[in-house]
Tab-separated table of C-alpha atoms and ligand atoms in Angstrom:
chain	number	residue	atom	x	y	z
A	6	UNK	CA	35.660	88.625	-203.890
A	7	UNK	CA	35.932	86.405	-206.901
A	8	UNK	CA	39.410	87.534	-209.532
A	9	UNK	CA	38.660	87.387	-212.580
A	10	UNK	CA	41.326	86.784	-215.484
A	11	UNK	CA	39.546	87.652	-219.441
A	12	UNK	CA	41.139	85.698	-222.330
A	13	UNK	CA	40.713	87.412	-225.671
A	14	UNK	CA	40.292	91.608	-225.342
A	15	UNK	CA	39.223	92.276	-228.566
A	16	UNK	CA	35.838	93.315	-229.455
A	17	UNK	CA	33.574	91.229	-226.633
A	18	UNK	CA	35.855	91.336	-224.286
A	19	UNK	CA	35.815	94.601	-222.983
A	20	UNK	CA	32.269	93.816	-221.988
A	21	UNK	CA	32.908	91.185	-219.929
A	22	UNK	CA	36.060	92.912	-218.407
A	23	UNK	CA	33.755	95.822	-217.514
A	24	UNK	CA	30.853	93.921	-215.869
A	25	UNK	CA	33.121	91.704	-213.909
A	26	UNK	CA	34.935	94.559	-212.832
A	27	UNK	CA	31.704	96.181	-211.572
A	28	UNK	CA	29.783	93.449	-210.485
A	29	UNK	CA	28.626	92.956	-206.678
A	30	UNK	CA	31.173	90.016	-205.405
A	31	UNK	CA	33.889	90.221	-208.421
A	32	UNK	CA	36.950	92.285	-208.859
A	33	UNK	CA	38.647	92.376	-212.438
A	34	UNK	CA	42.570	90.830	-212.177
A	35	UNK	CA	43.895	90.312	-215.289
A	36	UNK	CA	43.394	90.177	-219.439
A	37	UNK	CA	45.460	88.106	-221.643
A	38	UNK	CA	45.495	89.155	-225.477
A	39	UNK	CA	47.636	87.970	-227.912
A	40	UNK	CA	48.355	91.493	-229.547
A	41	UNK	CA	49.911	94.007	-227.681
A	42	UNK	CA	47.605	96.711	-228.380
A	43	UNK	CA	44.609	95.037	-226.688
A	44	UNK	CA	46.281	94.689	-223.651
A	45	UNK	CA	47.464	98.072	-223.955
A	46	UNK	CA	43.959	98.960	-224.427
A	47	UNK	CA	42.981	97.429	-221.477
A	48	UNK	CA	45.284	98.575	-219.011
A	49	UNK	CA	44.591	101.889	-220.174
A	50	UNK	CA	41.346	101.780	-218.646
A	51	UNK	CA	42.279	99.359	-215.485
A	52	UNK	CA	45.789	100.563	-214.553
A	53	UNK	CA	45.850	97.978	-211.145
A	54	UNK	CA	45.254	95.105	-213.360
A	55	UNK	CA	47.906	92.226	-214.467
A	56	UNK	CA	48.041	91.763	-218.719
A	57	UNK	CA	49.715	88.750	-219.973
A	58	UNK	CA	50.389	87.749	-223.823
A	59	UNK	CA	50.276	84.282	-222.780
A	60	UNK	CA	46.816	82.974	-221.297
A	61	UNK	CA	48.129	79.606	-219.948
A	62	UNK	CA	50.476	81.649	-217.827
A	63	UNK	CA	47.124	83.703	-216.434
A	64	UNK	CA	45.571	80.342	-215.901
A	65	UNK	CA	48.157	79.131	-213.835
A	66	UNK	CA	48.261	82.100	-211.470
A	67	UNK	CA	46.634	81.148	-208.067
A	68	UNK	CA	45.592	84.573	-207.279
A	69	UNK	CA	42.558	84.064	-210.389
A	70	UNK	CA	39.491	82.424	-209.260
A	71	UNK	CA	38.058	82.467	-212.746
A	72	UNK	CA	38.698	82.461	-216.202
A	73	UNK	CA	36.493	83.894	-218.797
A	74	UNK	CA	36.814	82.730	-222.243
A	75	UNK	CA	35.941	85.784	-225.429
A	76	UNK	CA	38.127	84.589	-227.800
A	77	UNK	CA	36.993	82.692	-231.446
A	78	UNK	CA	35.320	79.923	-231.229
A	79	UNK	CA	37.777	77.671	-232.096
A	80	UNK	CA	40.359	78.741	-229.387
A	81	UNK	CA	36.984	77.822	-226.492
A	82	UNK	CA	37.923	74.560	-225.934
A	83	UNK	CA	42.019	74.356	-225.443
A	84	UNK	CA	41.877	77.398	-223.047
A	85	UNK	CA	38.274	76.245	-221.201
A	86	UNK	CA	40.160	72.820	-220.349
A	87	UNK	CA	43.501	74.793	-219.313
A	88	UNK	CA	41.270	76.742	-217.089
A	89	UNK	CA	39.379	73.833	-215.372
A	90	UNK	CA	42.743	71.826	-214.986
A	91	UNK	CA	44.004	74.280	-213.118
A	92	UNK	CA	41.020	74.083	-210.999
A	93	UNK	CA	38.738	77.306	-212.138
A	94	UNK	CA	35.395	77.829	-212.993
A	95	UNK	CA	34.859	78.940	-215.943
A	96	UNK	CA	32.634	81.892	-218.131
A	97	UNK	CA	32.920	80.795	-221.763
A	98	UNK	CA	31.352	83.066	-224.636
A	99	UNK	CA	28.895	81.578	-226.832
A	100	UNK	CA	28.892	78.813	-228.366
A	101	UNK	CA	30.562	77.024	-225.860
A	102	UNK	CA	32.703	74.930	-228.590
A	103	UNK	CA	33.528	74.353	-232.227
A	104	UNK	CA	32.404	70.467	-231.464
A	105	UNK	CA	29.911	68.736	-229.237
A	106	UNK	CA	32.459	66.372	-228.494
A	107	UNK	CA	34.618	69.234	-227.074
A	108	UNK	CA	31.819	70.822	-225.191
A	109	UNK	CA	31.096	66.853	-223.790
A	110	UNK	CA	34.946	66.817	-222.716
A	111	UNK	CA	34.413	70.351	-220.927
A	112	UNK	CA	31.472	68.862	-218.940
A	113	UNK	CA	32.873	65.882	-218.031
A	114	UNK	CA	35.958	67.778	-216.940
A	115	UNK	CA	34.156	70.419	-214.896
A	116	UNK	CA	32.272	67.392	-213.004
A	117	UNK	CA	35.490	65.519	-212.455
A	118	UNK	CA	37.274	68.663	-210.856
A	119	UNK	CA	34.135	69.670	-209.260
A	120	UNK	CA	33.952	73.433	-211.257
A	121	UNK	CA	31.132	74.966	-212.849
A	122	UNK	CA	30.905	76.246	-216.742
A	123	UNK	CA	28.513	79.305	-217.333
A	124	UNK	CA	28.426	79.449	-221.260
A	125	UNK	CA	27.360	83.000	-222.025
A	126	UNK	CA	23.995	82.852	-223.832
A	127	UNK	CA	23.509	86.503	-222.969
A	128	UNK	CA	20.231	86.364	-224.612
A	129	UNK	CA	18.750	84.155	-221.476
A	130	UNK	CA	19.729	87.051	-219.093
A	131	UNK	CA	17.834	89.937	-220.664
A	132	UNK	CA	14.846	91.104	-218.826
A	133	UNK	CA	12.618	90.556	-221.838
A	134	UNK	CA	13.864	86.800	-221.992
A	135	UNK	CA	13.684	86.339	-218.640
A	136	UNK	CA	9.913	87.748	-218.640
A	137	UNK	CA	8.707	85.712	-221.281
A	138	UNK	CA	10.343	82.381	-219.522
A	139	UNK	CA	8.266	83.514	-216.757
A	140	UNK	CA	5.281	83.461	-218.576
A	141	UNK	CA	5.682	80.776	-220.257
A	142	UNK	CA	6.901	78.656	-216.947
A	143	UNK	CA	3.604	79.633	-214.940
A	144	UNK	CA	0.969	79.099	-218.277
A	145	UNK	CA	0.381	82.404	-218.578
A	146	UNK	CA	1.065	81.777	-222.684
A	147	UNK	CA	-1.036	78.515	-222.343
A	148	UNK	CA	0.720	76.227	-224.751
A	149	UNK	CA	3.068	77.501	-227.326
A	150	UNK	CA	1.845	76.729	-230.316
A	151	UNK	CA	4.881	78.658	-232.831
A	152	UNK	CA	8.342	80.508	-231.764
A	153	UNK	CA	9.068	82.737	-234.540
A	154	UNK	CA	12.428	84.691	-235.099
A	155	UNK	CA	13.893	87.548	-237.894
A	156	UNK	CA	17.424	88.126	-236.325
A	157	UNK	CA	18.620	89.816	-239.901
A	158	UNK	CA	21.070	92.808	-240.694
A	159	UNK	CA	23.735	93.688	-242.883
A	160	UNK	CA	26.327	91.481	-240.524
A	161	UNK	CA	29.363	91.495	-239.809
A	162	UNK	CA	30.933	88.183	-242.038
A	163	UNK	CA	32.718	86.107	-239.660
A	164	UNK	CA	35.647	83.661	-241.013
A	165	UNK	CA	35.160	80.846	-238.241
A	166	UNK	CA	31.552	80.180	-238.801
A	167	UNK	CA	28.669	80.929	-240.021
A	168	UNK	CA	25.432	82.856	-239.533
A	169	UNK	CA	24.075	79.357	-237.463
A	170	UNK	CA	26.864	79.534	-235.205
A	171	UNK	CA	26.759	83.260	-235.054
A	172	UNK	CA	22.804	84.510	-234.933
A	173	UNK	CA	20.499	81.245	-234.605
A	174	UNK	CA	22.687	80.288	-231.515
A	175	UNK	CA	20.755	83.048	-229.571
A	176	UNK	CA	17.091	81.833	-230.294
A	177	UNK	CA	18.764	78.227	-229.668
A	178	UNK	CA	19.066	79.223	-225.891
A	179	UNK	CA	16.050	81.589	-225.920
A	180	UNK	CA	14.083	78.298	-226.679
A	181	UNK	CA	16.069	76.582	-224.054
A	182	UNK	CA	14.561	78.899	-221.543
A	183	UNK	CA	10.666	78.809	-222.898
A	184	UNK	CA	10.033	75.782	-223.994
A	185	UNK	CA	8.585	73.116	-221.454
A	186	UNK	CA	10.208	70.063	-223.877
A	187	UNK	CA	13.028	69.605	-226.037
A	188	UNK	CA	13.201	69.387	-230.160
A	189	UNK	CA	12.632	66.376	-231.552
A	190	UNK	CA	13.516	67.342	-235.075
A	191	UNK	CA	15.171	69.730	-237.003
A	192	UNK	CA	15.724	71.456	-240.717
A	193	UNK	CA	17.618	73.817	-242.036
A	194	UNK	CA	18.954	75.923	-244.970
A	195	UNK	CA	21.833	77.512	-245.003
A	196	UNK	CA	23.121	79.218	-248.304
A	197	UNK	CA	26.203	81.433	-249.165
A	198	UNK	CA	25.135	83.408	-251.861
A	199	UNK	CA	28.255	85.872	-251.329
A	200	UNK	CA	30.791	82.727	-251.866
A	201	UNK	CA	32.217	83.888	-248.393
A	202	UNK	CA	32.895	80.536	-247.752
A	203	UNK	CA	30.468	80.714	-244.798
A	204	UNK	CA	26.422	80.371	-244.757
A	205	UNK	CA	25.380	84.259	-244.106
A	206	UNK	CA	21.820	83.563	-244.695
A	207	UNK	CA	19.409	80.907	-243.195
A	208	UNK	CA	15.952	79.165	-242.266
A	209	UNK	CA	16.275	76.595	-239.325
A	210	UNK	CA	12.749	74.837	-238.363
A	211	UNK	CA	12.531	73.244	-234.898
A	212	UNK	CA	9.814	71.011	-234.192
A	213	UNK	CA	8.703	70.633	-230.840
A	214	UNK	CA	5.994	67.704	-229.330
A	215	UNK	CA	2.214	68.523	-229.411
A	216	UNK	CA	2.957	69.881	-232.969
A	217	UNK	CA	4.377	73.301	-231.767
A	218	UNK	CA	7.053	74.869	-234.054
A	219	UNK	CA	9.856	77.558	-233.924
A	220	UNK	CA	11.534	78.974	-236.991
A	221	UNK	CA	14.410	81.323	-237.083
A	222	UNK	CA	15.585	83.684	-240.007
A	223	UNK	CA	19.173	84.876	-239.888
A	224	UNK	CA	21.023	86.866	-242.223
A	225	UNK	CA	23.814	89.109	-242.154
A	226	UNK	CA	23.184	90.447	-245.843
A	227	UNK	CA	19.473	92.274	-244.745
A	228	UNK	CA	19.431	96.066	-245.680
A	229	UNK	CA	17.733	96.788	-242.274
A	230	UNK	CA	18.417	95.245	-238.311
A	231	UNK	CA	15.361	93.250	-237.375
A	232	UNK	CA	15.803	91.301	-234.213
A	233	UNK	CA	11.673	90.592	-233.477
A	234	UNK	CA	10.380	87.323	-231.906
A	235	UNK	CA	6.714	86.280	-231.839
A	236	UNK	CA	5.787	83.628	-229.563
A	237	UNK	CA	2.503	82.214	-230.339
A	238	UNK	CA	0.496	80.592	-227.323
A	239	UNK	CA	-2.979	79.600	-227.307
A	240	UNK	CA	-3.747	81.543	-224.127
A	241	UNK	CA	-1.557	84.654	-225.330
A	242	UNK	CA	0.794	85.745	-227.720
A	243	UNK	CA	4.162	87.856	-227.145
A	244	UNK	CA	6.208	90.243	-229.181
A	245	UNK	CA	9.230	90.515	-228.803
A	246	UNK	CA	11.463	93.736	-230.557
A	247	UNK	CA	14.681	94.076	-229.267
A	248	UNK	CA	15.738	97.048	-231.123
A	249	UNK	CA	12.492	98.781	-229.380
A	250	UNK	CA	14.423	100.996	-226.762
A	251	UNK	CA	10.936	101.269	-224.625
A	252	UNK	CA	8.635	98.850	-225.310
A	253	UNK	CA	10.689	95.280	-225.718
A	254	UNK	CA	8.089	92.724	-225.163
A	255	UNK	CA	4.060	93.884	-226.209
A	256	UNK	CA	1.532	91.206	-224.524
A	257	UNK	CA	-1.474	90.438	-226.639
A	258	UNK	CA	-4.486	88.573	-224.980
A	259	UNK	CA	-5.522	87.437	-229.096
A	260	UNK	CA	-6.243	84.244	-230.060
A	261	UNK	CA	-8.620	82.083	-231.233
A	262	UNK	CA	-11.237	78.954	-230.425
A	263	UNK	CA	-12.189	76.666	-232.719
A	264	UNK	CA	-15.972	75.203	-231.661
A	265	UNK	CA	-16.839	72.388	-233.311
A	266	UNK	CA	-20.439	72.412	-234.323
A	267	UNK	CA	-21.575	68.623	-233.529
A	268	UNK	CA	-24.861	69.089	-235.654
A	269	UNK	CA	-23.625	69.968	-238.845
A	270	UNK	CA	-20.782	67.475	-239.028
A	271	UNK	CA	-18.105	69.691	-241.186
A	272	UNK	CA	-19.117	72.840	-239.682
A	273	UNK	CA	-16.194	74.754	-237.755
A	274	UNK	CA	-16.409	78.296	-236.172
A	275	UNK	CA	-13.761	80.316	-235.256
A	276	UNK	CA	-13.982	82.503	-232.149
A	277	UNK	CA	-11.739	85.505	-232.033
A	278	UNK	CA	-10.272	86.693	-229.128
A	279	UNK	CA	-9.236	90.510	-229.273
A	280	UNK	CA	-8.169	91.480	-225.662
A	281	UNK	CA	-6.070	94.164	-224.225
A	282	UNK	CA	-1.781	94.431	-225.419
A	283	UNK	CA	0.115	95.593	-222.742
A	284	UNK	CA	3.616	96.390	-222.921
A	285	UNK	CA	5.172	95.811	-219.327
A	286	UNK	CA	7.977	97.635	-217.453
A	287	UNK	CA	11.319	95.764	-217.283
A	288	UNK	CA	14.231	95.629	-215.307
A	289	UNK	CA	16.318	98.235	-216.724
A	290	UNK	CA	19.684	96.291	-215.907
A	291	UNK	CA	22.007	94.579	-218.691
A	292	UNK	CA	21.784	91.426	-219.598
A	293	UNK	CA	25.803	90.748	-219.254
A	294	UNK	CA	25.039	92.618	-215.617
A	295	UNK	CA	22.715	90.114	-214.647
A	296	UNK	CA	25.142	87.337	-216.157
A	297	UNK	CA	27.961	88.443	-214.189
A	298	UNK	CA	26.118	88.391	-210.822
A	299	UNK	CA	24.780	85.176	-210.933
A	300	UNK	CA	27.994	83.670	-212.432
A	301	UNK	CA	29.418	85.235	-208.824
A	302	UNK	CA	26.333	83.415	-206.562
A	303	UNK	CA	26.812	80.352	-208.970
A	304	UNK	CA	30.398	80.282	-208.406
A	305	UNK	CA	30.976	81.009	-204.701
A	306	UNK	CA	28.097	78.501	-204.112
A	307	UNK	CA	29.494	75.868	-206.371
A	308	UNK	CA	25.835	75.352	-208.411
A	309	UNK	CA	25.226	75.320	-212.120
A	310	UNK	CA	24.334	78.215	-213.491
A	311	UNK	CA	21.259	78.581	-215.677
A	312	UNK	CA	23.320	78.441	-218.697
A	313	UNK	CA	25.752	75.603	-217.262
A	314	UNK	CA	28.024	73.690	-219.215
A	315	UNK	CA	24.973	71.437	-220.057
A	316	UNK	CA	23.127	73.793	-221.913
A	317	UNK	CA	25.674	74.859	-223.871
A	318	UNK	CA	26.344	71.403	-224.675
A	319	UNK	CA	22.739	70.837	-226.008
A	320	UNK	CA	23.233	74.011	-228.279
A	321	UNK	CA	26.146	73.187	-229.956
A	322	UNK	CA	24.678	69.770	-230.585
A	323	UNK	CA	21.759	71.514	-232.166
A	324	UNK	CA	24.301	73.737	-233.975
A	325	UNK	CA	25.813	70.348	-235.266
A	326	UNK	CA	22.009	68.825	-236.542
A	327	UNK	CA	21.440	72.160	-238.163
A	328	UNK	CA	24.456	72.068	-240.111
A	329	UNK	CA	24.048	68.424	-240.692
A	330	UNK	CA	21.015	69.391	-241.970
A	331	UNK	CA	21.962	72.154	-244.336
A	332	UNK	CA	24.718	70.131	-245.797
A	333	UNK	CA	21.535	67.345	-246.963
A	334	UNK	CA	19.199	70.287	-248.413
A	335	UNK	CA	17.349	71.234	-245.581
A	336	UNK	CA	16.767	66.928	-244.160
A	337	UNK	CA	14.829	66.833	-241.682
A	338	UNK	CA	17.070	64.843	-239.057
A	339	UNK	CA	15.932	63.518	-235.665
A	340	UNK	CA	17.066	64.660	-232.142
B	407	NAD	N1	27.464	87.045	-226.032
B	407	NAD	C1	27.371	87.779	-227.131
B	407	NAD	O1	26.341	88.368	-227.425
B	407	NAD	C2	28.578	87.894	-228.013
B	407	NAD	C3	28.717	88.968	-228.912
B	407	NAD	C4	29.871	89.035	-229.696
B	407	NAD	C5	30.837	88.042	-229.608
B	407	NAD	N2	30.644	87.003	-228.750
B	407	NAD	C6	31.635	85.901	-228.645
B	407	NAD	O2	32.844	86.422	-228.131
B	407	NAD	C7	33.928	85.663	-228.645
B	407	NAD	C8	34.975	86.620	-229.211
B	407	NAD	O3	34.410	87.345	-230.277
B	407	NAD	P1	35.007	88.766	-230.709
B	407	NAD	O4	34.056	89.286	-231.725
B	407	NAD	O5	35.308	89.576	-229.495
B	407	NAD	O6	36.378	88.346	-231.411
B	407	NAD	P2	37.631	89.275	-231.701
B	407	NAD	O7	38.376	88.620	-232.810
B	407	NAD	O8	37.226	90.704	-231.827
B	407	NAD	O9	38.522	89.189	-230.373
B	407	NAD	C9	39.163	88.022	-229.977
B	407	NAD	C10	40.440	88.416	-229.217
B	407	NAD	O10	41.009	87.237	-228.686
B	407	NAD	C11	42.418	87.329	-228.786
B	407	NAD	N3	42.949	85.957	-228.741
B	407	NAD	C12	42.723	84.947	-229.606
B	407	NAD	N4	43.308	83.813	-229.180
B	407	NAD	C13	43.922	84.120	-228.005
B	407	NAD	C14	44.699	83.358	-227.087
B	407	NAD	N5	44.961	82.060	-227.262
B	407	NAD	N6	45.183	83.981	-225.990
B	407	NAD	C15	44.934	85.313	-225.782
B	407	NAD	N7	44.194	86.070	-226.628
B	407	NAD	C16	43.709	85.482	-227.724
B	407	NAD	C17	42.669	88.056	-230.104
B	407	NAD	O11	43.929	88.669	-230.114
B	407	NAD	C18	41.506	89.060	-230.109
B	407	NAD	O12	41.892	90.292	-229.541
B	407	NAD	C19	33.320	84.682	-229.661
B	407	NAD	O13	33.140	83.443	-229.051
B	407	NAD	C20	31.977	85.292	-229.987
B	407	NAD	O14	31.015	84.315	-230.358
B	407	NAD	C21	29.555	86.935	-227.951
């Protein structure tokens, strides 16, 4: 039974504290919050469990077997390394650090003590994700031709960064999981409109080899939630609607075929595919469920996770290059 200690109980952590708690081969052990009323708040609901104001004094305690990180973004990276020094694995809410060259530190660390880093991309562990990787891993998309993202709403504004860091860090890992290659490019706009001090609106272009292409809209200052991905292949084509409670991913066999007419030179005719849609049944489980069982496998087996320190890695480096990007009008850069 792994022991889990939760830094940061404020509005994500109670998630984590509850799926940990319940999870097949984890026990909750302890929270550590800074204010007095979150850890009141938590051992109102797990009287057994230990509270501390002071995480590094959690970390230290031999009875925890892991540490699990929900606290801003810029507090990731002092309490992930406190956690693997003291020889822990470690769960680490998205994005895994304010810096790649923190999140290369936190890899390099977890190697050297021999500890694994699950950064959690919770995205990656819902069943619609996971279906569509699927799909995508045995060619039943063919080749994706366009990955295309609305993840808009009126948002909450957050003061440590902005809607890149806080929305497009989701598709980020979603890509992670379908796409065969890696970016080679990237562009992006990021404006502030509200003089928040932080981007809350923006349009970040991927570009992927063999001409394929994802773009992702994020806003936090849309009137309505839209969280809808369409993934274009040329064998089928998914939708994706996460705020549909039933029907999350829709199948379409569409497409089309271009037939080049070698006779008349110029001439090009367009074949259109109009097959079935299908809409098919998903594992009904939570994605943060699913997280926290294969953090436990991952961790008692000593493997990297699916979202291992790695991965998170990559996506704040792509979190860098699309702020890099922003900050030159929309550049393209290279990866
Ligand atoms: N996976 C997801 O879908 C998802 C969703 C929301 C938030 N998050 C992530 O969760 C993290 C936390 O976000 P939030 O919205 O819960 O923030 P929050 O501000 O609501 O809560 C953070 C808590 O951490 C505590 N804290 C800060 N520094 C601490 C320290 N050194 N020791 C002990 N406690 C400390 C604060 O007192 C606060 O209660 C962020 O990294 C965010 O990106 C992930």
């Amino acid at each position: 039974m792994l022991k889990y200690g939760i830094i940061g109980y404020g509005y994500w952590g109670p998630n984590l504290a509850r799926v940990f708690n319940q999870a097949a081969g984890s026990t909750l052990a302890a929270v550590s919050d800074q204010q007095a009323k979150n850890r009141d708040r938590a051992l109102g609901l797990y009287p057994k469990i230990r509270v501390f104001a002071d995480a590094l004094e959690m970390i230290r305690d031999p009875e925890i077997d892991v540490i699990a990180v929900a606290t801003p973004v810029s507090t990731h990276f002092a309490l992930a390394k406190a956690a693997l020094e003291a020889g822990k694995h470690v769960v680490v809410e998205k994005p895994l650090c304010a810096t790649a060259a923190e999140a290369e530190q936190l890899v390099e660390l977890a190697a050297k003590k021999g500890r694994q880093i699950l950064t959690d991309h919770t995205f990656v562990y819902t069943a619609a994700v996971r279906r569509m990787a699927q799909m995508s891993a045995a060619g039943e998309l063919g080749r994706v031709l366009y990955y295309d993202s609305t993840r808009i709403n009126l948002g909450l504004f957050q003061s440590d960064v902005n809607v890149i860091w806080d929305l497009v860090v989701h598709d980020f890992a979603i890509l992670q999981s379908l796409m065969p290659a890696a970016p080679t490019a990237i562009s992006a706009t990021a404006l502030d409109p509200m003089g928040s001090k932080q981007a809350s609106l923006a349009y970040v272009t991927l570009y992927y080899p063999g001409n394929a292409v994802a773009h992702i809209h994020a806003s936090w200052l849309a009137p309505v939630k839209i969280r809808q991905i369409i993934v274009g292949g040329d064998r089928s084509m998914v939708v994706y609607d996460d705020m549909n409670p039933s029907e999350k991913i829709r199948i379409y066999d569409k497409g089309i075929e271009l037939i080049h007419d070698t006779e008349r030179e110029r001439a090009l005719k367009v074949d259109y595919r109009i097959g079935d849609m299908r809409a098919p049944h998903l594992d009904s489980r939570d994605a943060l469920s699913v997280m926290a069982e294969h953090a436990n496998d991952c961790f008692t087996a000593n493997k990297p996770p699916l979202t291992s320190g790695e991965v998170g890695l990559n996506i704040v480096r792509l979190l860098e290059m699309a702020d890099a990007s922003a900050r030159q009008g929309g550049l393209i850069l290279e990866l």
